[in-house]
């Protein structure tokens, strides 16, 4: 959970909005948690992703194993195995409504 809290801190540091942690353990075959955040612009999304990638490595020695969507910047996915980070433009987040896909999962309070 330390790594997840760090990601939330790093997203917030770059003014990520509507940050949520969803516990999908036992629901998703690919990860245990999803961290979802919104960005104002594509540049903002890329800045948030870069901040997470660089500082997770620097501060905790944790590498992002896979990064997708960075060039486009509308929906960036960062794979840290035990958790995924989704950074969306607001309208893209509304369109895909990923929170609704996992509506049976538990949202984790950020201060837990």
CSV table of C-alpha atoms in Angstrom, one decimal:
chain,number,residue,atom,x,y,z
A,1,UNK,CA,0.0,0.0,0.0
A,2,UNK,CA,3.0,2.3,0.5
A,3,UNK,CA,3.6,2.3,-3.3
A,4,UNK,CA,0.0,3.1,-4.0
A,5,UNK,CA,-0.1,6.0,-1.5
A,6,UNK,CA,3.1,7.3,-3.1
A,7,UNK,CA,1.5,7.3,-6.6
A,8,UNK,CA,-1.5,9.2,-5.2
A,9,UNK,CA,0.8,11.7,-3.7
A,10,UNK,CA,2.7,12.1,-7.0
A,11,UNK,CA,-0.5,12.5,-9.0
A,12,UNK,CA,-1.8,15.1,-6.5
A,13,UNK,CA,1.5,16.9,-6.6
A,14,UNK,CA,0.9,17.6,-10.3
A,15,UNK,CA,-2.7,18.6,-9.7
A,16,UNK,CA,-4.3,15.3,-10.8
A,17,UNK,CA,-8.1,15.5,-10.2
A,18,UNK,CA,-10.7,13.0,-8.9
A,19,UNK,CA,-8.1,10.5,-7.8
A,20,UNK,CA,-9.5,7.1,-6.8
A,21,UNK,CA,-8.1,3.8,-5.7
A,22,UNK,CA,-10.2,0.7,-6.6
A,23,UNK,CA,-9.5,-2.7,-5.1
A,24,UNK,CA,-10.0,-5.2,-7.9
A,25,UNK,CA,-8.3,-8.1,-6.3
A,26,UNK,CA,-10.2,-11.3,-7.2
A,27,UNK,CA,-12.2,-9.4,-9.8
A,28,UNK,CA,-9.5,-8.5,-12.3
A,29,UNK,CA,-7.1,-11.2,-13.5
A,30,UNK,CA,-4.3,-8.7,-14.3
A,31,UNK,CA,-3.9,-6.6,-11.1
A,32,UNK,CA,-5.0,-6.0,-7.5
A,33,UNK,CA,-5.6,-2.2,-7.5
A,34,UNK,CA,-6.3,0.5,-10.0
A,35,UNK,CA,-5.5,4.1,-9.4
A,36,UNK,CA,-7.5,6.5,-11.6
A,37,UNK,CA,-7.0,10.2,-12.1
A,38,UNK,CA,-8.1,12.9,-14.4
A,39,UNK,CA,-6.0,15.5,-16.3
A,40,UNK,CA,-7.1,18.8,-17.9
A,41,UNK,CA,-5.0,18.4,-21.1
A,42,UNK,CA,-2.8,15.8,-22.9
A,43,UNK,CA,0.3,17.7,-21.7
A,44,UNK,CA,-1.0,17.6,-18.1
A,45,UNK,CA,-1.6,13.9,-18.4
A,46,UNK,CA,1.9,13.3,-19.7
A,47,UNK,CA,3.4,15.5,-17.0
A,48,UNK,CA,1.5,13.5,-14.3
A,49,UNK,CA,2.7,10.2,-15.8
A,50,UNK,CA,6.3,11.3,-16.1
A,51,UNK,CA,6.3,12.5,-12.5
A,52,UNK,CA,5.0,9.1,-11.3
A,53,UNK,CA,7.5,7.2,-13.4
A,54,UNK,CA,10.5,9.2,-12.4
A,55,UNK,CA,9.8,9.6,-8.7
A,56,UNK,CA,8.6,6.0,-8.1
A,57,UNK,CA,12.0,4.9,-9.5
A,58,UNK,CA,14.0,7.5,-7.6
A,59,UNK,CA,12.2,7.4,-4.3
A,60,UNK,CA,11.2,3.8,-4.0
A,61,UNK,CA,13.3,2.0,-6.6
A,62,UNK,CA,10.1,0.8,-8.3
A,63,UNK,CA,10.0,0.6,-12.1
A,64,UNK,CA,7.0,1.1,-14.3
A,65,UNK,CA,6.9,-2.3,-16.2
A,66,UNK,CA,4.8,-1.0,-19.1
A,67,UNK,CA,3.6,2.4,-20.2
A,68,UNK,CA,0.9,2.8,-22.9
A,69,UNK,CA,-0.9,5.8,-24.3
A,70,UNK,CA,1.8,8.3,-23.4
A,71,UNK,CA,2.2,9.8,-26.9
A,72,UNK,CA,-1.5,10.4,-27.3
A,73,UNK,CA,-2.1,11.5,-23.8
A,74,UNK,CA,-5.8,10.9,-23.6
A,75,UNK,CA,-5.6,7.7,-21.6
A,76,UNK,CA,-2.2,6.7,-20.2
A,77,UNK,CA,-1.9,3.3,-18.5
A,78,UNK,CA,1.1,2.6,-16.2
A,79,UNK,CA,1.6,-1.0,-15.2
A,80,UNK,CA,3.3,-1.7,-11.9
A,81,UNK,CA,2.0,-5.4,-11.7
A,82,UNK,CA,0.2,-5.2,-8.4
A,83,UNK,CA,-1.5,-2.0,-9.5
A,84,UNK,CA,-2.3,-0.1,-12.6
A,85,UNK,CA,-2.3,3.7,-12.9
A,86,UNK,CA,-4.9,5.2,-15.3
A,87,UNK,CA,-4.6,8.8,-16.2
A,88,UNK,CA,-7.5,10.1,-18.3
A,89,UNK,CA,-8.5,13.3,-19.9
A,90,UNK,CA,-11.8,14.1,-18.2
A,91,UNK,CA,-14.0,13.5,-21.3
A,92,UNK,CA,-12.2,10.2,-22.0
A,93,UNK,CA,-12.7,9.1,-18.5
A,94,UNK,CA,-16.4,9.8,-18.7
A,95,UNK,CA,-16.7,8.0,-22.0
A,96,UNK,CA,-15.0,4.8,-20.9
A,97,UNK,CA,-16.5,5.0,-17.4
A,98,UNK,CA,-14.0,2.5,-16.0
A,99,UNK,CA,-15.3,3.0,-12.4
A,100,UNK,CA,-18.6,1.6,-13.6
A,101,UNK,CA,-16.9,-1.5,-15.1
A,102,UNK,CA,-15.6,-2.3,-11.6
A,103,UNK,CA,-18.7,-1.1,-9.7
A,104,UNK,CA,-18.7,-4.3,-7.6
A,105,UNK,CA,-15.2,-3.6,-6.3
A,106,UNK,CA,-14.3,-1.6,-3.2
A,107,UNK,CA,-13.0,1.9,-3.4
A,108,UNK,CA,-10.1,2.4,-1.0
A,109,UNK,CA,-10.0,5.6,1.0
A,110,UNK,CA,-6.8,7.5,0.0
A,111,UNK,CA,-5.9,8.1,3.7
A,112,UNK,CA,-6.1,4.3,4.6
